[in-house]
mmCIF file of C-alpha atoms in Angstrom:
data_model
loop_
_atom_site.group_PDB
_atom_site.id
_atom_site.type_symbol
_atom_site.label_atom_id
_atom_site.label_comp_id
_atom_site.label_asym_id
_atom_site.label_seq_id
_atom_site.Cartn_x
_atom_site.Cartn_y
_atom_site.Cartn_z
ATOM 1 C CA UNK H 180 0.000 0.000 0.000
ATOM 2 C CA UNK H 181 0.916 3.371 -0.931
ATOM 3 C CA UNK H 182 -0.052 6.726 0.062
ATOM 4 C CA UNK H 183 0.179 9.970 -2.880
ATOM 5 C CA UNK H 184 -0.922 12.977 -2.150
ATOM 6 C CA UNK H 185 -2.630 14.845 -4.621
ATOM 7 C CA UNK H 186 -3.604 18.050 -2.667
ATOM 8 C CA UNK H 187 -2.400 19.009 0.664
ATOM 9 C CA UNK H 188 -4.371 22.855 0.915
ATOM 10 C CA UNK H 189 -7.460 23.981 2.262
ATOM 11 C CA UNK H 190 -10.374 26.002 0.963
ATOM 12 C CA UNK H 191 -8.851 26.951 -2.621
ATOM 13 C CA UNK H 192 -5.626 26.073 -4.980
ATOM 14 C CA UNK H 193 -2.801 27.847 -3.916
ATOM 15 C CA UNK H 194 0.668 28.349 -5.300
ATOM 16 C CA UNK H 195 2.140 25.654 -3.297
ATOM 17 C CA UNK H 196 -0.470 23.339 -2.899
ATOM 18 C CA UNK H 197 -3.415 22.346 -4.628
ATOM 19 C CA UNK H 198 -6.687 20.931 -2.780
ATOM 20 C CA UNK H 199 -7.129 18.135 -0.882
ATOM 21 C CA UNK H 200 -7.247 14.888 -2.909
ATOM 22 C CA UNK H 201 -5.534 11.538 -1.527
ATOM 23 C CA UNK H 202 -4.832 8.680 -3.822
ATOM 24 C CA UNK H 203 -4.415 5.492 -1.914
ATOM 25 C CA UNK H 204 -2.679 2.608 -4.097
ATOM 26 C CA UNK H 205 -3.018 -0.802 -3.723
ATOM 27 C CA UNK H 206 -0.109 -2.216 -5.154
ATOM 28 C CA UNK H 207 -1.365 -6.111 -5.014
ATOM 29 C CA UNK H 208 -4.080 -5.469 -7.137
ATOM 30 C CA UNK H 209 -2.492 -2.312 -9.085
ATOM 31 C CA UNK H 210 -5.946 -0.229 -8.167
ATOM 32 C CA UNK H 211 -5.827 3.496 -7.006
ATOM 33 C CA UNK H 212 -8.630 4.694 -4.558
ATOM 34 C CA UNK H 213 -9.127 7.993 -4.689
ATOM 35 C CA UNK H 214 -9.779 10.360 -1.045
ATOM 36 C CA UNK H 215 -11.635 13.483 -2.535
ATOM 37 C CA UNK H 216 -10.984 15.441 -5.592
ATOM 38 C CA UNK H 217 -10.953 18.611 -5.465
ATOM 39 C CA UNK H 218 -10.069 21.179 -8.436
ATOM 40 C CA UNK H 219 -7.475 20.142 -10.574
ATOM 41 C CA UNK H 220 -6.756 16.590 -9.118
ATOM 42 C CA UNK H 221 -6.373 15.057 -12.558
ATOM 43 C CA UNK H 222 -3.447 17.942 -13.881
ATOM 44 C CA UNK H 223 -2.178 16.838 -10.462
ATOM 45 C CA UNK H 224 -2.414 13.089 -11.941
ATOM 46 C CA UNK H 225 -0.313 14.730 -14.794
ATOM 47 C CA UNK H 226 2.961 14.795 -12.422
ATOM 48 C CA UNK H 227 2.656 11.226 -11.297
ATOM 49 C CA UNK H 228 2.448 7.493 -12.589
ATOM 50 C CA UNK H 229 -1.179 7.433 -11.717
ATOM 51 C CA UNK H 230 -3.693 6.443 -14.461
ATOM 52 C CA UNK H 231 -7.110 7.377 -14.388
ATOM 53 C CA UNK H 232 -7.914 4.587 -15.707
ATOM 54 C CA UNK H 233 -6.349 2.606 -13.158
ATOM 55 C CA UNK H 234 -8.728 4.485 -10.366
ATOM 56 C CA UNK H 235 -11.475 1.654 -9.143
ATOM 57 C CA UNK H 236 -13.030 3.525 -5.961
ATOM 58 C CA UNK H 237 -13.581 7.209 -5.310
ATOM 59 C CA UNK H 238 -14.504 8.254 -1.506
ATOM 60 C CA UNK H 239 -15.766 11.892 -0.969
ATOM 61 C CA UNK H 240 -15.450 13.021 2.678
ATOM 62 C CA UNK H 241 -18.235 15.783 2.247
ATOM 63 C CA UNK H 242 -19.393 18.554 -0.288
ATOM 64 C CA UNK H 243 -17.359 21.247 0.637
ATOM 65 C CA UNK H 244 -15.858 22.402 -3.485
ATOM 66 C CA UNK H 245 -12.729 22.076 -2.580
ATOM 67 C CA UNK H 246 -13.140 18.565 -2.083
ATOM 68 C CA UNK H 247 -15.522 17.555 -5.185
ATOM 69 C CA UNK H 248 -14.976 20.377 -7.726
ATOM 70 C CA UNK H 249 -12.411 17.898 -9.989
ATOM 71 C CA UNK H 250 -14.802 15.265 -10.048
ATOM 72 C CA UNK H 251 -16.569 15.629 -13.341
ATOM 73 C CA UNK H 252 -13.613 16.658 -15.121
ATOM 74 C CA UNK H 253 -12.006 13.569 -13.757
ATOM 75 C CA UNK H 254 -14.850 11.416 -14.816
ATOM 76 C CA UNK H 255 -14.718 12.946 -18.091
ATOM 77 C CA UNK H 256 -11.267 12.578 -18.699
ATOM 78 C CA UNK H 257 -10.687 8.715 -17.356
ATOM 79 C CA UNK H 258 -13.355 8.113 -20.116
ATOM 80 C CA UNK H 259 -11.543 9.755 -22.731
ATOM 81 C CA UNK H 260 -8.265 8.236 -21.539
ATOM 82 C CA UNK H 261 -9.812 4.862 -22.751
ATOM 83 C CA UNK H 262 -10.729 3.726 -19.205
ATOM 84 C CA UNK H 263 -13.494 1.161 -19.526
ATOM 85 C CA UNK H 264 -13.292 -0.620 -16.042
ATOM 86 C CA UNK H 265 -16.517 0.052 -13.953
ATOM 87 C CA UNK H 266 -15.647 2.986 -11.144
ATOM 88 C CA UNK H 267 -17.422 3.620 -7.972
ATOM 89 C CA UNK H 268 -18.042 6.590 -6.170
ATOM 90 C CA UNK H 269 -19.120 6.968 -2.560
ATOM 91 C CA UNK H 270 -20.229 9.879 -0.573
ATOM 92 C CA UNK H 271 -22.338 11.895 1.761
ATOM 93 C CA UNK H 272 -26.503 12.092 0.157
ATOM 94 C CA UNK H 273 -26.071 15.374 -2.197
ATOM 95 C CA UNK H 274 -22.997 13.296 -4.300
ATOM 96 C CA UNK H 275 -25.530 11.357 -6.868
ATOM 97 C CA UNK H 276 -26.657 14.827 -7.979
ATOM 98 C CA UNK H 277 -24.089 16.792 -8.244
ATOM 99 C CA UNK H 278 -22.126 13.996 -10.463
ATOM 100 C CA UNK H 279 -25.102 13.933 -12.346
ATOM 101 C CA UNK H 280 -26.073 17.126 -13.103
ATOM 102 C CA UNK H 281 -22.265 18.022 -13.907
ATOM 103 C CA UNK H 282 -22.045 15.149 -16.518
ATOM 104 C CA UNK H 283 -25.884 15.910 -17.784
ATOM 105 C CA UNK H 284 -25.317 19.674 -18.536
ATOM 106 C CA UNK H 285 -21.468 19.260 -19.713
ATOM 107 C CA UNK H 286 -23.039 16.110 -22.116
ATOM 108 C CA UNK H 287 -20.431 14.220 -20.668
ATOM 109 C CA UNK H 288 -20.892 10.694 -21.910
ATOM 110 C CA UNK H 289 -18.773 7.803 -20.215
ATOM 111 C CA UNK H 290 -17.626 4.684 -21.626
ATOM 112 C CA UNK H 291 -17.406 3.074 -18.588
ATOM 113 C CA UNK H 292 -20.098 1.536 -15.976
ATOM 114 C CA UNK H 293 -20.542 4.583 -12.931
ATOM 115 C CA UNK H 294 -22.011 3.619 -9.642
ATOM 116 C CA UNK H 295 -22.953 6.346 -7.004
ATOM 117 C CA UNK H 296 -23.286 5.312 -3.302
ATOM 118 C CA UNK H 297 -24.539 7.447 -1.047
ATOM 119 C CA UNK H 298 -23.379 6.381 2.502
ATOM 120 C CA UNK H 299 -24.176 6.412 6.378
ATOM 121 C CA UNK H 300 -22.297 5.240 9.073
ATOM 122 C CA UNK H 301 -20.767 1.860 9.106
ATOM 123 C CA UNK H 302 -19.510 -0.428 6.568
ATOM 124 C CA UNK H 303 -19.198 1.366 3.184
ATOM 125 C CA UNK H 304 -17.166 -1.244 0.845
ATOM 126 C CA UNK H 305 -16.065 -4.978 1.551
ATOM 127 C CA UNK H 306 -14.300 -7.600 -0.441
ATOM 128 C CA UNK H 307 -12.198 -10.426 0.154
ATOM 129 C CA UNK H 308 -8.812 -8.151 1.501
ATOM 130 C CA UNK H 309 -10.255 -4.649 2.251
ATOM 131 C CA UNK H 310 -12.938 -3.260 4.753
ATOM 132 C CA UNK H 311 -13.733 0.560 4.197
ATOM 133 C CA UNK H 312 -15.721 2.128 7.575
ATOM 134 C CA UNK H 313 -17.130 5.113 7.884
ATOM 135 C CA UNK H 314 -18.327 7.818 10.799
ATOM 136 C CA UNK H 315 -19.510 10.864 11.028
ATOM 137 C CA UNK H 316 -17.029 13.908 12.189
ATOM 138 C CA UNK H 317 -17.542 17.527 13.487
ATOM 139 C CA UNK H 318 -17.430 19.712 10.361
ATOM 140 C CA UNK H 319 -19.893 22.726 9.548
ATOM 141 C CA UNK H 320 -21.944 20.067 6.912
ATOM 142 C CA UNK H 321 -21.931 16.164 6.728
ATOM 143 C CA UNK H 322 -18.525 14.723 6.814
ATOM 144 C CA UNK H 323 -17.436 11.199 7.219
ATOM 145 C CA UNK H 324 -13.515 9.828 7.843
ATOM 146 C CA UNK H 325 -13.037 6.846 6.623
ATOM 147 C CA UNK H 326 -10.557 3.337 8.223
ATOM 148 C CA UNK H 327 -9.431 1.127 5.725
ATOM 149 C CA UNK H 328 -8.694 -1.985 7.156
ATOM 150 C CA UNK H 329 -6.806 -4.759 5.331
ATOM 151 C CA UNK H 330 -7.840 -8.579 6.308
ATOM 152 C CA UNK H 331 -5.167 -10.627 7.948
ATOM 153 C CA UNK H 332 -3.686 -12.514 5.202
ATOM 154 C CA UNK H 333 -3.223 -16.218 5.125
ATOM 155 C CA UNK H 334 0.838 -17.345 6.684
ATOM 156 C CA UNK H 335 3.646 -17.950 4.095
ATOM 157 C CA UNK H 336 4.378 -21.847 3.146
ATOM 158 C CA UNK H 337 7.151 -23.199 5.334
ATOM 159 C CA UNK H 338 8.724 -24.274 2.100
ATOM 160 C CA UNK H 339 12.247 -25.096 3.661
ATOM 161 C CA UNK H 340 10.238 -27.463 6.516
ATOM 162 C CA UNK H 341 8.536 -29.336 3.607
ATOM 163 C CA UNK H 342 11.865 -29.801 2.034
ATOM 164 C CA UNK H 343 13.193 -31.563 4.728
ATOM 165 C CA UNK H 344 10.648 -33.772 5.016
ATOM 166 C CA UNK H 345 11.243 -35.117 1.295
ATOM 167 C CA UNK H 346 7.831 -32.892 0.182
ATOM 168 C CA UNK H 347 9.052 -31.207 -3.237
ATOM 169 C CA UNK H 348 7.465 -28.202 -5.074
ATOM 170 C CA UNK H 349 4.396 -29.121 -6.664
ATOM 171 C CA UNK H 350 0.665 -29.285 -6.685
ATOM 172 C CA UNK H 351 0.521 -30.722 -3.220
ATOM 173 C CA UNK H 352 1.989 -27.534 -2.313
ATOM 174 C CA UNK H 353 -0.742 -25.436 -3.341
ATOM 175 C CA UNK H 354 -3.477 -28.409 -1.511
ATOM 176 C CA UNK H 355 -1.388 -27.999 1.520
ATOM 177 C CA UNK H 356 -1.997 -24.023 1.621
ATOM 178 C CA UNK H 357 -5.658 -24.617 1.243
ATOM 179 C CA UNK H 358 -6.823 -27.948 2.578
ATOM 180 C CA UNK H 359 -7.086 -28.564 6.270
ATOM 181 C CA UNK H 360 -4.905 -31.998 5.955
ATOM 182 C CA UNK H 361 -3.103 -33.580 3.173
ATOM 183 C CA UNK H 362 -3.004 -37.698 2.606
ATOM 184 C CA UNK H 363 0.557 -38.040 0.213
ATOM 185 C CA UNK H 364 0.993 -40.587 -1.838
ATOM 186 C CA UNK H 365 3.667 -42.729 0.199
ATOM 187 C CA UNK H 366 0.330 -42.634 2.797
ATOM 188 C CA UNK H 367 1.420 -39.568 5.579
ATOM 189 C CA UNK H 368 -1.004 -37.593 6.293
ATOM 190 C CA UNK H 369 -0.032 -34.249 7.032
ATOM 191 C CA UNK H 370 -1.673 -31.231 9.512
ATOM 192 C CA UNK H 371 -1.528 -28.739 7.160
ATOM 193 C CA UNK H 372 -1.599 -25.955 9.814
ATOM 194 C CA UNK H 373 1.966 -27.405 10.945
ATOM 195 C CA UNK H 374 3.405 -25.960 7.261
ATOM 196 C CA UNK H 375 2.075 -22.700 7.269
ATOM 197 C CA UNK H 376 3.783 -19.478 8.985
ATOM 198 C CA UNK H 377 1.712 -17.348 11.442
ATOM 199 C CA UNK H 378 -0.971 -15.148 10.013
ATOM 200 C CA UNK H 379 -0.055 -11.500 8.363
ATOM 201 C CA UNK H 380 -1.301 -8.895 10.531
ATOM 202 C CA UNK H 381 -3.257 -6.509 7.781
ATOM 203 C CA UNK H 382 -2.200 -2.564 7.802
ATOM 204 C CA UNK H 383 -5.079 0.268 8.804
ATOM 205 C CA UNK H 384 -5.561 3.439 7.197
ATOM 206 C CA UNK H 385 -7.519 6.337 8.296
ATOM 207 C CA UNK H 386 -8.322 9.425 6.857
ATOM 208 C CA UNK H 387 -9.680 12.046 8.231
ATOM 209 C CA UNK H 388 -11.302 14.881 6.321
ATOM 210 C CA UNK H 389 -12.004 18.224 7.595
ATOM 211 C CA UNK H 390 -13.137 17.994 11.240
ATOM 212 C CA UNK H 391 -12.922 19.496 14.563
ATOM 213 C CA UNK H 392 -11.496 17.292 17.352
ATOM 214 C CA UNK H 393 -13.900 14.402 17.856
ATOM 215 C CA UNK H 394 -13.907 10.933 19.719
ATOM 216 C CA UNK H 395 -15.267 9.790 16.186
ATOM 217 C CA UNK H 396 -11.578 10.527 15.053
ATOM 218 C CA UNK H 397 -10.304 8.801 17.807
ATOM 219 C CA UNK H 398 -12.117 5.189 16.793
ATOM 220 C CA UNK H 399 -11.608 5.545 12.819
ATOM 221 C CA UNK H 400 -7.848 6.199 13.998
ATOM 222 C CA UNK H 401 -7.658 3.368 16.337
ATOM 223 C CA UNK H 402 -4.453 1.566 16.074
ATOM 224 C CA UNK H 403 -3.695 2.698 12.545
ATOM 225 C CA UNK H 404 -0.424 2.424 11.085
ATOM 226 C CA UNK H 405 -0.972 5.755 9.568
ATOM 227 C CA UNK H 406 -3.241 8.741 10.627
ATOM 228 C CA UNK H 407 -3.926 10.925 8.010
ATOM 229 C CA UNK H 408 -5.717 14.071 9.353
ATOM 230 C CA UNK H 409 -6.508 17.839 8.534
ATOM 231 C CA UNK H 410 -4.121 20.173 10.619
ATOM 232 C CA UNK H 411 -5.826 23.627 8.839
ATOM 233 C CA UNK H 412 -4.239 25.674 11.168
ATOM 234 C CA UNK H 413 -1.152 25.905 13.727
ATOM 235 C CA UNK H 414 -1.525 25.105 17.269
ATOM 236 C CA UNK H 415 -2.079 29.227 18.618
ATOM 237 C CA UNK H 416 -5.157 29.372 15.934
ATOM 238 C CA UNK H 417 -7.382 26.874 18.206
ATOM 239 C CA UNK H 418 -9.870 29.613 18.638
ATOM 240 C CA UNK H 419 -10.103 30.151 14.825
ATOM 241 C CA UNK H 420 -9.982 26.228 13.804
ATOM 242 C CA UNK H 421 -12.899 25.435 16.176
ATOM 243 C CA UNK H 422 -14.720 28.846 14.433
ATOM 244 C CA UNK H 423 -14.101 26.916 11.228
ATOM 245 C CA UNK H 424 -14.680 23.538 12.183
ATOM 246 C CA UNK H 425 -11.195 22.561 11.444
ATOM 247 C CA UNK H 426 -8.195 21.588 13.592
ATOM 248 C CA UNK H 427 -4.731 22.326 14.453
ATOM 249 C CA UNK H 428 -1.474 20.536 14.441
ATOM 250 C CA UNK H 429 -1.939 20.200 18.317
ATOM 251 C CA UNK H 430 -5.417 18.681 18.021
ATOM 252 C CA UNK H 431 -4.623 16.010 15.520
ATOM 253 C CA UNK H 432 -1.642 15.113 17.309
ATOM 254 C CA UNK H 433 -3.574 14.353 20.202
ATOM 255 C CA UNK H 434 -6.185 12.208 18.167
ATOM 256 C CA UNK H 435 -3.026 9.994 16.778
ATOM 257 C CA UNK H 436 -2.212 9.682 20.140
ATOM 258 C CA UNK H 437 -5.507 8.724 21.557
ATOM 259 C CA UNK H 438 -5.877 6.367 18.906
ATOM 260 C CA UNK H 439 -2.453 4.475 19.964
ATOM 261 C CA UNK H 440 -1.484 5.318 16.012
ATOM 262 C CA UNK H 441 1.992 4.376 14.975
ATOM 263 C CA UNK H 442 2.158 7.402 12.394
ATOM 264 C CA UNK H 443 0.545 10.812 11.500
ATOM 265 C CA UNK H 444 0.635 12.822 8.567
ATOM 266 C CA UNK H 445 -0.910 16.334 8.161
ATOM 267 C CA UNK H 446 -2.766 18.020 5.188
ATOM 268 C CA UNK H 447 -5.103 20.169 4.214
ATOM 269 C CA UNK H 448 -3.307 22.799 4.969
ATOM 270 C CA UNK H 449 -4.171 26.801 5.164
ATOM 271 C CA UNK H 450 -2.865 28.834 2.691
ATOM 272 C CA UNK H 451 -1.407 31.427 5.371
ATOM 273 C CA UNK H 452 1.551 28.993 5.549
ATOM 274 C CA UNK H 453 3.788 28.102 3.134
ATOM 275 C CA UNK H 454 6.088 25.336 2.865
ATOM 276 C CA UNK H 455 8.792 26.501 4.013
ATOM 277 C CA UNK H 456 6.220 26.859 7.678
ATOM 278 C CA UNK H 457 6.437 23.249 7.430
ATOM 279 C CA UNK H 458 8.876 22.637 9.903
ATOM 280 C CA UNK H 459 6.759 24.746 12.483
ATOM 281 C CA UNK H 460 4.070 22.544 11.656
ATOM 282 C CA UNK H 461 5.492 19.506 12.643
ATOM 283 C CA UNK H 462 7.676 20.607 15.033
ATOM 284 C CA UNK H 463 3.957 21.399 17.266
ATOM 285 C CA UNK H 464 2.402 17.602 16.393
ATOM 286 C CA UNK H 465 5.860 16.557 17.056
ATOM 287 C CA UNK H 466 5.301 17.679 20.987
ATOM 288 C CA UNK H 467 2.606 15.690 21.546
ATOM 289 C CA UNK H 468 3.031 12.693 18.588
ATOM 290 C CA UNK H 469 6.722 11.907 18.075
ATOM 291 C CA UNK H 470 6.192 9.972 14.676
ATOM 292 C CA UNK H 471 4.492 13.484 12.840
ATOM 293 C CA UNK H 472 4.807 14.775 9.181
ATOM 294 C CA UNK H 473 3.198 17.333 7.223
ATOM 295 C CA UNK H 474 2.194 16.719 3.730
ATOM 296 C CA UNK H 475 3.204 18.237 0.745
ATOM 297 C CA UNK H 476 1.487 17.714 -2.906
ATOM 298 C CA UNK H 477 2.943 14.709 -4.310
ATOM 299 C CA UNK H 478 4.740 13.121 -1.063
ATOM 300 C CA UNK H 479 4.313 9.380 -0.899
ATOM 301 C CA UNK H 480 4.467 7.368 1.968
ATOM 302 C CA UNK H 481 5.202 3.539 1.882
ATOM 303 C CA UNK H 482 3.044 1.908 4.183
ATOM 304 C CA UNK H 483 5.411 -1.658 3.876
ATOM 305 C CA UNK H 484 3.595 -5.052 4.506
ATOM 306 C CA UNK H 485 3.755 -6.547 8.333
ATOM 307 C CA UNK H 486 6.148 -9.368 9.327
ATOM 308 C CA UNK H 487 4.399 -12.234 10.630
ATOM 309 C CA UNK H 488 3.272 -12.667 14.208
ATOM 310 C CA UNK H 489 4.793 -14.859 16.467
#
């Protein structure tokens, strides 16, 4: 899993940073998701290796503009980029109709299969490696962060232990990673729990859109290997950010360390400061939540898969 950001500003594009959009890449299945897209998220595509076309999931936070304003054009142009592969978008109730009013009075016409969810609390998206959760934050309209939590994954084969008993690469190997027990010809019959290395612990992502402080933030945010949370403002503007329903560096450091996160990373951040503020930035998280960065457009984070449990 991969982390790009897109847009790392708040409100409207700035020199330094565009809006907030968060591409999250799953590197097993080669599939972007997509965290918001505000204004010009696909000439921010432009600077990357992302493909539109390669974008399977869009989640909208809320309906602020500067989180949904580069979603037709986005739609638009994945379509005209030959992208054929069904997409998905979910968001708060208002998203169905502003996609499709864009696309109807821009006679936008996709070649691909668009699905609109419009979500509550709770489970959003499921398959066979990811769950995507939702809940409700403390912004001035309807705003949901979202946890995306990756399934434990099945143990590696203990190749070198099958080895030694004589066992050699094969079909059987593939039985012995899926069947309970295993009858070989010469008539053992093996446990095939004894062959296979201890379960991979899956990684958690949580992102969390604009919002004041909330214990909502907290459980998304629970254990995550990486926090990802709005920080519009630095730690003396808590008066303002609460005005604004936004928070500071302070606040979201606090959250990650509620949460018993193992890593934060700031964005959407106000145009007052520029980059080269971003040492003040995370200098403040850094008082209360060690393992704190701030964002920049195009920064990617590796988030690498987990060694097995013992």
């Amino acid at each position: 899993m991969e982390i790009v950001f897109l847009g790392t500003g708040a409100g409207m594009p700035a020199k330094q940073r565009n809006v907030t959009s968060i591409a999250l890449k799953i590197l097993s299945k080669g599939a972007i998701w997509l965290f918001d897209c505000g204004e010009g998220t696909q000439h921010q595509l432009l600077h990357t290796s992302l493909k539109p076309r390669k974008i399977e999931k869009i989640f909208i936070t809320h309906l602020h503009g500067d989180h949904i304003f580069g979603l037709p054009g986005l739609l638009g142009s994945r379509s005209f980029l030959g992208g054929e592969e069904p997409l998905t978008v979910y968001g708060p109730p208002g998203i169905r109709s502003f996609i499709e009013t864009s696309l109807s009075v821009s006679s936008t016409r996709l070649k691909y299969d668009l699905s609109v969810v419009e979500i509550g609390e709770g489970t959003v998206y499921e398959d066979d490696q990811f769950i995507v959760e939702a809940k409700r934050l403390d912004h001035a309209v309807l705003t949901f962060g979202y946890r995306i939590v990756e399934k434990d994954q099945p143990g590696t084969l203990l190749v070198d232990k099958l080895m030694a008993l004589g066992i050699q690469p094969g079909p059987i190997y593939k039985r012995i990673k899926s069947e309970p027990t295993v009858r070989l010809d010469d008539g053992r019959v093996l446990d095939c729990s004894e062959f296979i290395g201890p379960p991979k612990k899956g990684r958690i992502v949580a992102i969390l859109g604009d919002t004041r402080p909330c214990e909502n933030g907290v459980a998304l945010a629970k254990d995550a290997d990486l926090v990802i949370h709005e920080a519009t403002f630095e730690k003396k503007a808590e008066s303002l950010a609460a005005e604004y329903f936004h928070s500071t560096t302070r606040q979201a450091a606090e959250i990650a360390k509620k949460a018993n996160a193992k890593a934060l990373c700031l964005t959407h951040i106000s145009s007052r400061y520029e980059l080269k503020d971003n040492p003040l930035l995370e200098r403040e998280a850094k008082e209360i939540f060690p393992n704190s960065t701030v964002a920049k457009d195009f920064k990617k984070i590796l988030i690498p898969v987990k060694k097995d449990r013992h």
